[in-house]
Amino acid sequence: KLCIQKRKTMAEQESKDQTLSRDDISSSLSAGLAARSSATDLQNQGIMFGAMSATAATAATLEKQIVRDRLGNQLLHRPDAESLQETGILQDQQSYRAAQLERNLASDSLSRGLAARPELEDLQAQGIHQDPQQARATELERNLNRDNVRRSLSRRPDAADLQARGVLQAEAEAAS
């Protein structure tokens, strides 16, 4: 008797657990159904097509037919391969492979050149490359020297003054 009573109690408990879980599931499903979009919204977004009106279905069919006809017309009037080759739009297989080979050779040559180029430190040590601050300082120094030479040339005396002071001989005296 005790064993049978235990079984009944366990069966009643399981029944209650199932009832609670069914209620939870039911409320969860109800909330999900309430939050979903309506069929009209799905049709407007182009997601659902099944519940169209007869005119909407006819319009969709006609639109597809128009697109199909346009594509067919464009395919009928497209230029043939020979005219595309003449205009340089399409290449034959041999020309395409030759151009591809040239690109690969150029790419390989560039890769080898980049791999063999000297490091930045070596270029700086040889004076080939300067950091931006050094380059600016060199440019300023060059500009200063240019201005000094111009100023000195503008102040130098002309040939007549030098002859008068006896520094420069006249051309006739220099020839004798």
Short mmCIF file of N, CA and C in Angstrom, two decimals:
data_model
loop_
_atom_site.label_atom_id
_atom_site.label_comp_id
_atom_site.label_asym_id
_atom_site.label_seq_id
_atom_site.Cartn_x
_atom_site.Cartn_y
_atom_site.Cartn_z
N LYS A 1 0.82 -1.20 0.00
CA LYS A 1 0.00 0.00 0.00
C LYS A 1 0.86 1.25 0.00
N LEU A 2 1.88 1.25 0.72
CA LEU A 2 2.77 2.41 0.81
C LEU A 2 3.42 2.68 -0.54
N CYS A 3 3.79 1.67 -1.24
CA CYS A 3 4.44 1.80 -2.55
C CYS A 3 3.45 2.38 -3.56
N ILE A 4 2.21 1.93 -3.51
CA ILE A 4 1.19 2.43 -4.44
C ILE A 4 0.90 3.89 -4.14
N GLN A 5 0.84 4.26 -2.88
CA GLN A 5 0.58 5.65 -2.50
C GLN A 5 1.72 6.55 -2.96
N LYS A 6 2.95 6.10 -2.85
CA LYS A 6 4.10 6.88 -3.30
C LYS A 6 4.02 7.12 -4.80
N ARG A 7 3.62 6.08 -5.51
CA ARG A 7 3.51 6.21 -6.95
C ARG A 7 2.44 7.22 -7.32
N LYS A 8 1.33 7.20 -6.65
CA LYS A 8 0.25 8.16 -6.92
C LYS A 8 0.72 9.58 -6.65
N THR A 9 1.43 9.78 -5.54
CA THR A 9 1.94 11.10 -5.20
C THR A 9 2.93 11.58 -6.27
N MET A 10 3.79 10.72 -6.70
CA MET A 10 4.77 11.08 -7.74
C MET A 10 4.07 11.40 -9.06
N ALA A 11 3.04 10.64 -9.39
CA ALA A 11 2.30 10.87 -10.63
C ALA A 11 1.57 12.21 -10.56
N GLU A 12 1.01 12.55 -9.42
CA GLU A 12 0.32 13.83 -9.26
C GLU A 12 1.32 14.99 -9.39
N GLN A 13 2.49 14.83 -8.80
CA GLN A 13 3.53 15.87 -8.87
C GLN A 13 3.97 16.08 -10.32
N GLU A 14 4.19 14.99 -11.06
CA GLU A 14 4.59 15.09 -12.46
C GLU A 14 3.52 15.78 -13.28
N SER A 15 2.26 15.49 -12.99
CA SER A 15 1.15 16.11 -13.69
C SER A 15 1.14 17.62 -13.45
N LYS A 16 1.40 18.04 -12.21
CA LYS A 16 1.45 19.47 -11.90
C LYS A 16 2.62 20.13 -12.62
N ASP A 17 3.79 19.45 -12.65
CA ASP A 17 4.96 20.00 -13.34
C ASP A 17 4.68 20.18 -14.83
N GLN A 18 4.01 19.19 -15.44
CA GLN A 18 3.68 19.28 -16.85
C GLN A 18 2.69 20.40 -17.10
N THR A 19 1.75 20.57 -16.19
CA THR A 19 0.76 21.63 -16.33
C THR A 19 1.44 22.99 -16.26
N LEU A 20 2.36 23.16 -15.33
CA LEU A 20 3.08 24.43 -15.22
C LEU A 20 3.91 24.69 -16.47
N SER A 21 4.58 23.68 -16.93
CA SER A 21 5.43 23.90 -18.09
C SER A 21 4.58 24.15 -19.33
N ARG A 22 3.41 23.53 -19.44
CA ARG A 22 2.51 23.79 -20.56
C ARG A 22 1.98 25.22 -20.50
N ASP A 23 1.68 25.68 -19.30
CA ASP A 23 1.22 27.06 -19.16
C ASP A 23 2.31 28.05 -19.55
N ASP A 24 3.54 27.76 -19.12
CA ASP A 24 4.66 28.63 -19.48
C ASP A 24 4.86 28.66 -21.00
N ILE A 25 4.79 27.49 -21.60
CA ILE A 25 4.97 27.41 -23.05
C ILE A 25 3.86 28.15 -23.76
N SER A 26 2.64 27.97 -23.28
CA SER A 26 1.49 28.62 -23.90
C SER A 26 1.61 30.14 -23.82
N SER A 27 2.01 30.67 -22.67
CA SER A 27 2.14 32.12 -22.54
C SER A 27 3.29 32.64 -23.40
N SER A 28 4.35 31.88 -23.50
CA SER A 28 5.48 32.28 -24.33
C SER A 28 5.08 32.33 -25.80
N LEU A 29 4.33 31.32 -26.24
CA LEU A 29 3.87 31.30 -27.62
C LEU A 29 2.90 32.44 -27.90
N SER A 30 2.02 32.71 -26.96
CA SER A 30 1.06 33.81 -27.13
C SER A 30 1.78 35.14 -27.27
N ALA A 31 2.81 35.36 -26.46
CA ALA A 31 3.57 36.61 -26.54
C ALA A 31 4.29 36.71 -27.87
N GLY A 32 4.86 35.61 -28.35
CA GLY A 32 5.55 35.61 -29.63
C GLY A 32 4.60 35.88 -30.79
N LEU A 33 3.41 35.29 -30.75
CA LEU A 33 2.44 35.51 -31.80
C LEU A 33 1.93 36.94 -31.81
N ALA A 34 1.80 37.54 -30.65
CA ALA A 34 1.32 38.91 -30.57
C ALA A 34 2.36 39.89 -31.13
N ALA A 35 3.64 39.56 -31.04
CA ALA A 35 4.71 40.46 -31.47
C ALA A 35 5.04 40.32 -32.95
N ARG A 36 4.56 39.29 -33.62
CA ARG A 36 4.96 39.09 -35.02
C ARG A 36 4.24 40.07 -35.94
N SER A 37 4.82 40.28 -37.12
CA SER A 37 4.26 41.21 -38.10
C SER A 37 3.02 40.61 -38.73
N SER A 38 2.14 41.48 -39.19
CA SER A 38 0.93 41.01 -39.85
C SER A 38 1.25 40.58 -41.28
N ALA A 39 0.35 39.86 -41.88
CA ALA A 39 0.54 39.39 -43.25
C ALA A 39 0.66 40.57 -44.21
N THR A 40 -0.11 41.62 -43.97
CA THR A 40 -0.05 42.81 -44.83
C THR A 40 1.32 43.47 -44.76
N ASP A 41 1.87 43.58 -43.55
CA ASP A 41 3.21 44.16 -43.39
C ASP A 41 4.24 43.32 -44.14
N LEU A 42 4.14 42.01 -44.03
CA LEU A 42 5.09 41.12 -44.71
C LEU A 42 4.97 41.24 -46.22
N GLN A 43 3.75 41.43 -46.73
CA GLN A 43 3.56 41.62 -48.17
C GLN A 43 4.15 42.95 -48.62
N ASN A 44 3.93 43.99 -47.83
CA ASN A 44 4.46 45.31 -48.18
C ASN A 44 5.99 45.32 -48.20
N GLN A 45 6.59 44.51 -47.35
CA GLN A 45 8.05 44.43 -47.29
C GLN A 45 8.62 43.49 -48.35
N GLY A 46 7.73 42.81 -49.09
CA GLY A 46 8.19 41.90 -50.13
C GLY A 46 8.66 40.57 -49.59
N ILE A 47 8.27 40.22 -48.38
CA ILE A 47 8.70 38.97 -47.77
C ILE A 47 7.70 37.86 -48.06
N MET A 48 6.41 38.17 -48.01
CA MET A 48 5.37 37.16 -48.18
C MET A 48 4.61 37.44 -49.46
N PHE A 49 4.44 36.42 -50.29
CA PHE A 49 3.75 36.59 -51.55
C PHE A 49 2.50 35.73 -51.67
N GLY A 50 2.29 34.81 -50.77
CA GLY A 50 1.23 33.81 -50.90
C GLY A 50 -0.17 34.37 -50.85
N ALA A 51 -0.44 35.39 -50.09
CA ALA A 51 -1.80 35.86 -49.88
C ALA A 51 -2.09 37.12 -50.70
N MET A 52 -1.61 37.18 -51.96
CA MET A 52 -1.82 38.36 -52.79
C MET A 52 -3.23 38.36 -53.37
N SER A 53 -3.67 39.54 -53.65
CA SER A 53 -4.95 39.66 -54.36
C SER A 53 -4.72 39.27 -55.81
N ALA A 54 -5.77 39.09 -56.54
CA ALA A 54 -5.66 38.67 -57.94
C ALA A 54 -4.94 39.73 -58.77
N THR A 55 -5.24 41.00 -58.52
CA THR A 55 -4.58 42.07 -59.29
C THR A 55 -3.11 42.19 -58.94
N ALA A 56 -2.80 41.99 -57.66
CA ALA A 56 -1.39 42.07 -57.25
C ALA A 56 -0.61 40.91 -57.85
N ALA A 57 -1.22 39.74 -57.89
CA ALA A 57 -0.54 38.58 -58.47
C ALA A 57 -0.34 38.80 -59.97
N THR A 58 -1.34 39.35 -60.65
CA THR A 58 -1.22 39.63 -62.08
C THR A 58 -0.15 40.68 -62.33
N ALA A 59 -0.11 41.71 -61.49
CA ALA A 59 0.90 42.76 -61.64
C ALA A 59 2.30 42.20 -61.45
N ALA A 60 2.48 41.32 -60.48
CA ALA A 60 3.79 40.72 -60.24
C ALA A 60 4.20 39.85 -61.41
N THR A 61 3.26 39.10 -61.97
CA THR A 61 3.55 38.26 -63.13
C THR A 61 3.93 39.10 -64.33
N LEU A 62 3.17 40.19 -64.56
CA LEU A 62 3.47 41.07 -65.68
C LEU A 62 4.83 41.75 -65.52
N GLU A 63 5.16 42.13 -64.31
CA GLU A 63 6.46 42.76 -64.05
C GLU A 63 7.60 41.79 -64.35
N LYS A 64 7.43 40.54 -63.94
CA LYS A 64 8.46 39.53 -64.24
C LYS A 64 8.58 39.33 -65.75
N GLN A 65 7.46 39.31 -66.44
CA GLN A 65 7.48 39.12 -67.89
C GLN A 65 8.17 40.29 -68.58
N ILE A 66 7.93 41.52 -68.10
CA ILE A 66 8.59 42.70 -68.68
C ILE A 66 10.10 42.60 -68.51
N VAL A 67 10.54 42.22 -67.34
CA VAL A 67 11.98 42.08 -67.08
C VAL A 67 12.56 41.00 -67.99
N ARG A 68 11.86 39.89 -68.13
CA ARG A 68 12.32 38.78 -68.97
C ARG A 68 12.40 39.24 -70.43
N ASP A 69 11.41 40.00 -70.90
CA ASP A 69 11.41 40.48 -72.28
C ASP A 69 12.54 41.47 -72.53
N ARG A 70 12.79 42.37 -71.58
CA ARG A 70 13.88 43.34 -71.72
C ARG A 70 15.23 42.63 -71.82
N LEU A 71 15.41 41.65 -70.94
CA LEU A 71 16.67 40.89 -70.97
C LEU A 71 16.84 40.17 -72.29
N GLY A 72 15.78 39.55 -72.78
CA GLY A 72 15.84 38.86 -74.06
C GLY A 72 16.16 39.82 -75.19
N ASN A 73 15.57 40.99 -75.18
CA ASN A 73 15.81 42.00 -76.21
C ASN A 73 17.26 42.47 -76.15
N GLN A 74 17.77 42.69 -74.96
CA GLN A 74 19.17 43.13 -74.83
C GLN A 74 20.13 42.04 -75.31
N LEU A 75 19.80 40.79 -75.04
CA LEU A 75 20.65 39.71 -75.50
C LEU A 75 20.63 39.59 -77.03
N LEU A 76 19.50 39.86 -77.64
CA LEU A 76 19.41 39.81 -79.11
C LEU A 76 20.24 40.91 -79.76
N HIS A 77 20.34 42.06 -79.12
CA HIS A 77 21.03 43.22 -79.72
C HIS A 77 22.45 43.41 -79.21
N ARG A 78 22.95 42.49 -78.43
CA ARG A 78 24.32 42.68 -77.96
C ARG A 78 25.30 42.38 -79.08
N PRO A 79 26.47 43.05 -79.06
CA PRO A 79 27.45 42.83 -80.13
C PRO A 79 28.07 41.44 -80.03
N ASP A 80 28.51 40.94 -81.19
CA ASP A 80 29.14 39.62 -81.17
C ASP A 80 30.58 39.73 -80.70
N ALA A 81 31.19 38.57 -80.44
CA ALA A 81 32.54 38.53 -79.88
C ALA A 81 33.56 39.18 -80.81
N GLU A 82 33.39 39.02 -82.12
CA GLU A 82 34.35 39.58 -83.07
C GLU A 82 34.38 41.10 -83.02
N SER A 83 33.21 41.74 -82.96
CA SER A 83 33.19 43.21 -82.90
C SER A 83 33.72 43.70 -81.57
N LEU A 84 33.50 42.94 -80.51
CA LEU A 84 34.06 43.32 -79.20
C LEU A 84 35.58 43.21 -79.22
N GLN A 85 36.11 42.24 -79.93
CA GLN A 85 37.57 42.11 -80.04
C GLN A 85 38.15 43.25 -80.87
N GLU A 86 37.44 43.67 -81.91
CA GLU A 86 37.91 44.77 -82.75
C GLU A 86 37.98 46.08 -81.98
N THR A 87 37.02 46.29 -81.07
CA THR A 87 37.01 47.53 -80.29
C THR A 87 37.92 47.45 -79.07
N GLY A 88 38.49 46.28 -78.80
CA GLY A 88 39.42 46.14 -77.69
C GLY A 88 38.75 45.85 -76.35
N ILE A 89 37.46 45.53 -76.37
CA ILE A 89 36.75 45.23 -75.12
C ILE A 89 37.00 43.79 -74.71
N LEU A 90 37.04 42.90 -75.69
CA LEU A 90 37.22 41.47 -75.43
C LEU A 90 38.53 41.03 -76.06
N GLN A 91 39.28 40.21 -75.34
CA GLN A 91 40.54 39.70 -75.87
C GLN A 91 40.38 38.23 -76.19
N ASP A 92 41.11 37.81 -77.22
CA ASP A 92 41.10 36.37 -77.48
C ASP A 92 41.99 35.70 -76.43
N GLN A 93 41.94 34.39 -76.38
CA GLN A 93 42.64 33.66 -75.32
C GLN A 93 44.14 33.92 -75.35
N GLN A 94 44.72 33.96 -76.53
CA GLN A 94 46.16 34.16 -76.63
C GLN A 94 46.57 35.54 -76.14
N SER A 95 45.84 36.57 -76.52
CA SER A 95 46.16 37.93 -76.07
C SER A 95 45.96 38.05 -74.57
N TYR A 96 44.90 37.43 -74.07
CA TYR A 96 44.63 37.48 -72.63
C TYR A 96 45.76 36.82 -71.84
N ARG A 97 46.19 35.65 -72.33
CA ARG A 97 47.29 34.94 -71.62
C ARG A 97 48.60 35.73 -71.70
N ALA A 98 48.85 36.37 -72.85
CA ALA A 98 50.07 37.17 -72.98
C ALA A 98 50.04 38.36 -72.02
N ALA A 99 48.90 39.03 -71.94
CA ALA A 99 48.78 40.17 -71.03
C ALA A 99 48.91 39.72 -69.57
N GLN A 100 48.33 38.58 -69.27
CA GLN A 100 48.43 38.05 -67.91
C GLN A 100 49.88 37.69 -67.59
N LEU A 101 50.59 37.11 -68.54
CA LEU A 101 51.99 36.77 -68.34
C LEU A 101 52.83 38.02 -68.11
N GLU A 102 52.55 39.09 -68.88
CA GLU A 102 53.28 40.35 -68.69
C GLU A 102 53.03 40.92 -67.29
N ARG A 103 51.78 40.87 -66.84
CA ARG A 103 51.47 41.37 -65.50
C ARG A 103 52.19 40.55 -64.43
N ASN A 104 52.22 39.23 -64.62
CA ASN A 104 52.92 38.38 -63.65
C ASN A 104 54.41 38.66 -63.63
N LEU A 105 55.00 38.88 -64.82
CA LEU A 105 56.43 39.20 -64.89
C LEU A 105 56.72 40.53 -64.19
N ALA A 106 55.89 41.52 -64.45
CA ALA A 106 56.07 42.82 -63.81
C ALA A 106 55.91 42.71 -62.30
N SER A 107 54.95 41.94 -61.86
CA SER A 107 54.74 41.75 -60.43
C SER A 107 55.92 41.05 -59.79
N ASP A 108 56.44 40.02 -60.46
CA ASP A 108 57.60 39.31 -59.93
C ASP A 108 58.82 40.21 -59.88
N SER A 109 59.02 41.01 -60.94
CA SER A 109 60.15 41.93 -60.97
C SER A 109 60.05 42.96 -59.84
N LEU A 110 58.86 43.48 -59.64
CA LEU A 110 58.65 44.43 -58.55
C LEU A 110 58.92 43.78 -57.19
N SER A 111 58.46 42.56 -57.01
CA SER A 111 58.68 41.86 -55.74
C SER A 111 60.16 41.65 -55.48
N ARG A 112 60.90 41.25 -56.54
CA ARG A 112 62.35 41.06 -56.38
C ARG A 112 63.04 42.38 -56.06
N GLY A 113 62.61 43.45 -56.76
CA GLY A 113 63.21 44.76 -56.52
C GLY A 113 62.95 45.25 -55.10
N LEU A 114 61.74 45.05 -54.62
CA LEU A 114 61.42 45.46 -53.25
C LEU A 114 62.20 44.65 -52.22
N ALA A 115 62.38 43.38 -52.52
CA ALA A 115 63.12 42.52 -51.58
C ALA A 115 64.60 42.91 -51.53
N ALA A 116 65.13 43.41 -52.66
CA ALA A 116 66.56 43.74 -52.73
C ALA A 116 66.86 45.18 -52.36
N ARG A 117 65.87 46.00 -52.13
CA ARG A 117 66.16 47.40 -51.85
C ARG A 117 66.79 47.55 -50.47
N PRO A 118 67.65 48.57 -50.32
CA PRO A 118 68.34 48.74 -49.04
C PRO A 118 67.37 49.22 -47.94
N GLU A 119 67.78 48.98 -46.73
CA GLU A 119 66.98 49.39 -45.58
C GLU A 119 67.05 50.91 -45.42
N LEU A 120 66.11 51.46 -44.72
CA LEU A 120 66.02 52.90 -44.51
C LEU A 120 67.27 53.42 -43.78
N GLU A 121 67.76 52.65 -42.82
CA GLU A 121 68.95 53.08 -42.07
C GLU A 121 70.16 53.20 -42.99
N ASP A 122 70.29 52.26 -43.95
CA ASP A 122 71.41 52.33 -44.90
C ASP A 122 71.30 53.58 -45.77
N LEU A 123 70.10 53.89 -46.22
CA LEU A 123 69.90 55.09 -47.05
C LEU A 123 70.20 56.36 -46.26
N GLN A 124 69.85 56.38 -45.00
CA GLN A 124 70.15 57.54 -44.16
C GLN A 124 71.65 57.66 -43.93
N ALA A 125 72.33 56.53 -43.73
CA ALA A 125 73.78 56.56 -43.50
C ALA A 125 74.52 57.07 -44.75
N GLN A 126 73.98 56.77 -45.94
CA GLN A 126 74.61 57.21 -47.18
C GLN A 126 74.20 58.63 -47.56
N GLY A 127 73.30 59.23 -46.81
CA GLY A 127 72.86 60.59 -47.08
C GLY A 127 71.82 60.68 -48.19
N ILE A 128 71.24 59.56 -48.58
CA ILE A 128 70.24 59.54 -49.64
C ILE A 128 68.88 59.94 -49.08
N HIS A 129 68.59 59.50 -47.89
CA HIS A 129 67.29 59.80 -47.27
C HIS A 129 67.51 60.52 -45.95
N GLN A 130 66.71 61.55 -45.71
CA GLN A 130 66.77 62.26 -44.44
C GLN A 130 65.39 62.22 -43.81
N ASP A 131 65.39 62.23 -42.49
CA ASP A 131 64.08 62.31 -41.84
C ASP A 131 63.54 63.73 -42.09
N PRO A 132 62.27 63.95 -41.93
CA PRO A 132 61.67 65.25 -42.28
C PRO A 132 62.33 66.43 -41.57
N GLN A 133 62.72 66.28 -40.34
CA GLN A 133 63.34 67.38 -39.60
C GLN A 133 64.70 67.72 -40.21
N GLN A 134 65.50 66.70 -40.53
CA GLN A 134 66.80 66.94 -41.15
C GLN A 134 66.63 67.57 -42.54
N ALA A 135 65.65 67.10 -43.29
CA ALA A 135 65.40 67.65 -44.63
C ALA A 135 65.04 69.12 -44.55
N ARG A 136 64.23 69.49 -43.59
CA ARG A 136 63.83 70.90 -43.41
C ARG A 136 65.05 71.74 -43.02
N ALA A 137 65.90 71.21 -42.14
CA ALA A 137 67.10 71.94 -41.73
C ALA A 137 68.04 72.14 -42.91
N THR A 138 68.20 71.12 -43.75
CA THR A 138 69.05 71.23 -44.94
C THR A 138 68.50 72.27 -45.91
N GLU A 139 67.19 72.28 -46.09
CA GLU A 139 66.56 73.24 -46.98
C GLU A 139 66.75 74.67 -46.46
N LEU A 140 66.60 74.87 -45.17
CA LEU A 140 66.79 76.20 -44.59
C LEU A 140 68.24 76.67 -44.75
N GLU A 141 69.18 75.75 -44.55
CA GLU A 141 70.59 76.09 -44.70
C GLU A 141 70.90 76.48 -46.15
N ARG A 142 70.36 75.74 -47.10
CA ARG A 142 70.55 76.04 -48.51
C ARG A 142 69.98 77.41 -48.86
N ASN A 143 68.78 77.70 -48.33
CA ASN A 143 68.17 79.02 -48.59
C ASN A 143 69.00 80.15 -48.00
N LEU A 144 69.56 79.95 -46.82
CA LEU A 144 70.40 80.95 -46.18
C LEU A 144 71.65 81.22 -47.02
N ASN A 145 72.30 80.15 -47.49
CA ASN A 145 73.49 80.30 -48.33
C ASN A 145 73.16 81.03 -49.64
N ARG A 146 72.02 80.71 -50.26
CA ARG A 146 71.61 81.38 -51.50
C ARG A 146 71.40 82.87 -51.25
N ASP A 147 70.75 83.21 -50.15
CA ASP A 147 70.53 84.62 -49.83
C ASP A 147 71.85 85.35 -49.57
N ASN A 148 72.79 84.70 -48.90
CA ASN A 148 74.10 85.32 -48.64
C ASN A 148 74.85 85.58 -49.95
N VAL A 149 74.82 84.64 -50.88
CA VAL A 149 75.50 84.82 -52.16
C VAL A 149 74.85 85.97 -52.93
N ARG A 150 73.53 86.04 -52.95
CA ARG A 150 72.84 87.14 -53.64
C ARG A 150 73.20 88.49 -53.02
N ARG A 151 73.22 88.55 -51.72
CA ARG A 151 73.55 89.81 -51.03
C ARG A 151 74.99 90.21 -51.35
N SER A 152 75.91 89.26 -51.33
CA SER A 152 77.31 89.57 -51.64
C SER A 152 77.47 90.04 -53.08
N LEU A 153 76.76 89.42 -54.00
CA LEU A 153 76.85 89.83 -55.41
C LEU A 153 76.24 91.20 -55.63
N SER A 154 75.21 91.52 -54.90
CA SER A 154 74.59 92.84 -55.08
C SER A 154 75.48 93.94 -54.51
N ARG A 155 76.37 93.68 -53.57
CA ARG A 155 77.25 94.68 -52.95
C ARG A 155 78.60 94.80 -53.64
N ARG A 156 78.95 93.90 -54.52
CA ARG A 156 80.29 93.95 -55.11
C ARG A 156 80.40 95.14 -56.06
N PRO A 157 81.58 95.70 -56.10
CA PRO A 157 81.77 96.88 -56.96
C PRO A 157 81.81 96.48 -58.43
N ASP A 158 81.48 97.42 -59.29
CA ASP A 158 81.52 97.12 -60.72
C ASP A 158 82.96 97.28 -61.23
N ALA A 159 83.18 96.97 -62.49
CA ALA A 159 84.53 96.93 -63.08
C ALA A 159 85.17 98.32 -63.09
N ALA A 160 84.44 99.39 -63.31
CA ALA A 160 84.99 100.75 -63.36
C ALA A 160 85.56 101.13 -61.99
N ASP A 161 84.85 100.80 -60.91
CA ASP A 161 85.36 101.11 -59.56
C ASP A 161 86.64 100.35 -59.28
N LEU A 162 86.69 99.08 -59.69
CA LEU A 162 87.89 98.28 -59.45
C LEU A 162 89.08 98.80 -60.25
N GLN A 163 88.86 99.32 -61.45
CA GLN A 163 89.94 99.91 -62.26
C GLN A 163 90.42 101.21 -61.63
N ALA A 164 89.49 101.96 -61.10
CA ALA A 164 89.86 103.23 -60.48
C ALA A 164 90.72 102.97 -59.25
N ARG A 165 90.45 101.90 -58.52
CA ARG A 165 91.25 101.59 -57.34
C ARG A 165 92.52 100.84 -57.69
N GLY A 166 92.68 100.46 -58.93
CA GLY A 166 93.87 99.77 -59.37
C GLY A 166 93.83 98.28 -59.11
N VAL A 167 92.69 97.73 -58.79
CA VAL A 167 92.58 96.30 -58.53
C VAL A 167 92.43 95.54 -59.84
N LEU A 168 91.77 96.11 -60.79
CA LEU A 168 91.50 95.46 -62.07
C LEU A 168 92.20 96.27 -63.16
N GLN A 169 92.89 95.62 -64.04
CA GLN A 169 93.55 96.30 -65.15
C GLN A 169 92.59 96.41 -66.31
N ALA A 170 92.76 97.44 -67.06
CA ALA A 170 91.92 97.63 -68.25
C ALA A 170 92.29 96.55 -69.24
N GLU A 171 91.42 96.26 -70.16
CA GLU A 171 91.65 95.18 -71.12
C GLU A 171 92.82 95.52 -72.04
N ALA A 172 93.01 96.76 -72.36
CA ALA A 172 94.13 97.16 -73.24
C ALA A 172 95.44 96.95 -72.51
N GLU A 173 95.51 97.25 -71.22
CA GLU A 173 96.74 97.06 -70.45
C GLU A 173 97.03 95.59 -70.23
N ALA A 174 96.00 94.81 -70.08
CA ALA A 174 96.19 93.39 -69.82
C ALA A 174 96.70 92.69 -71.06
N ALA A 175 96.37 93.18 -72.27
CA ALA A 175 96.78 92.55 -73.51
C ALA A 175 98.27 92.80 -73.77
N SER A 176 98.84 93.93 -73.30
CA SER A 176 100.23 94.25 -73.58
C SER A 176 101.19 93.60 -72.68
#
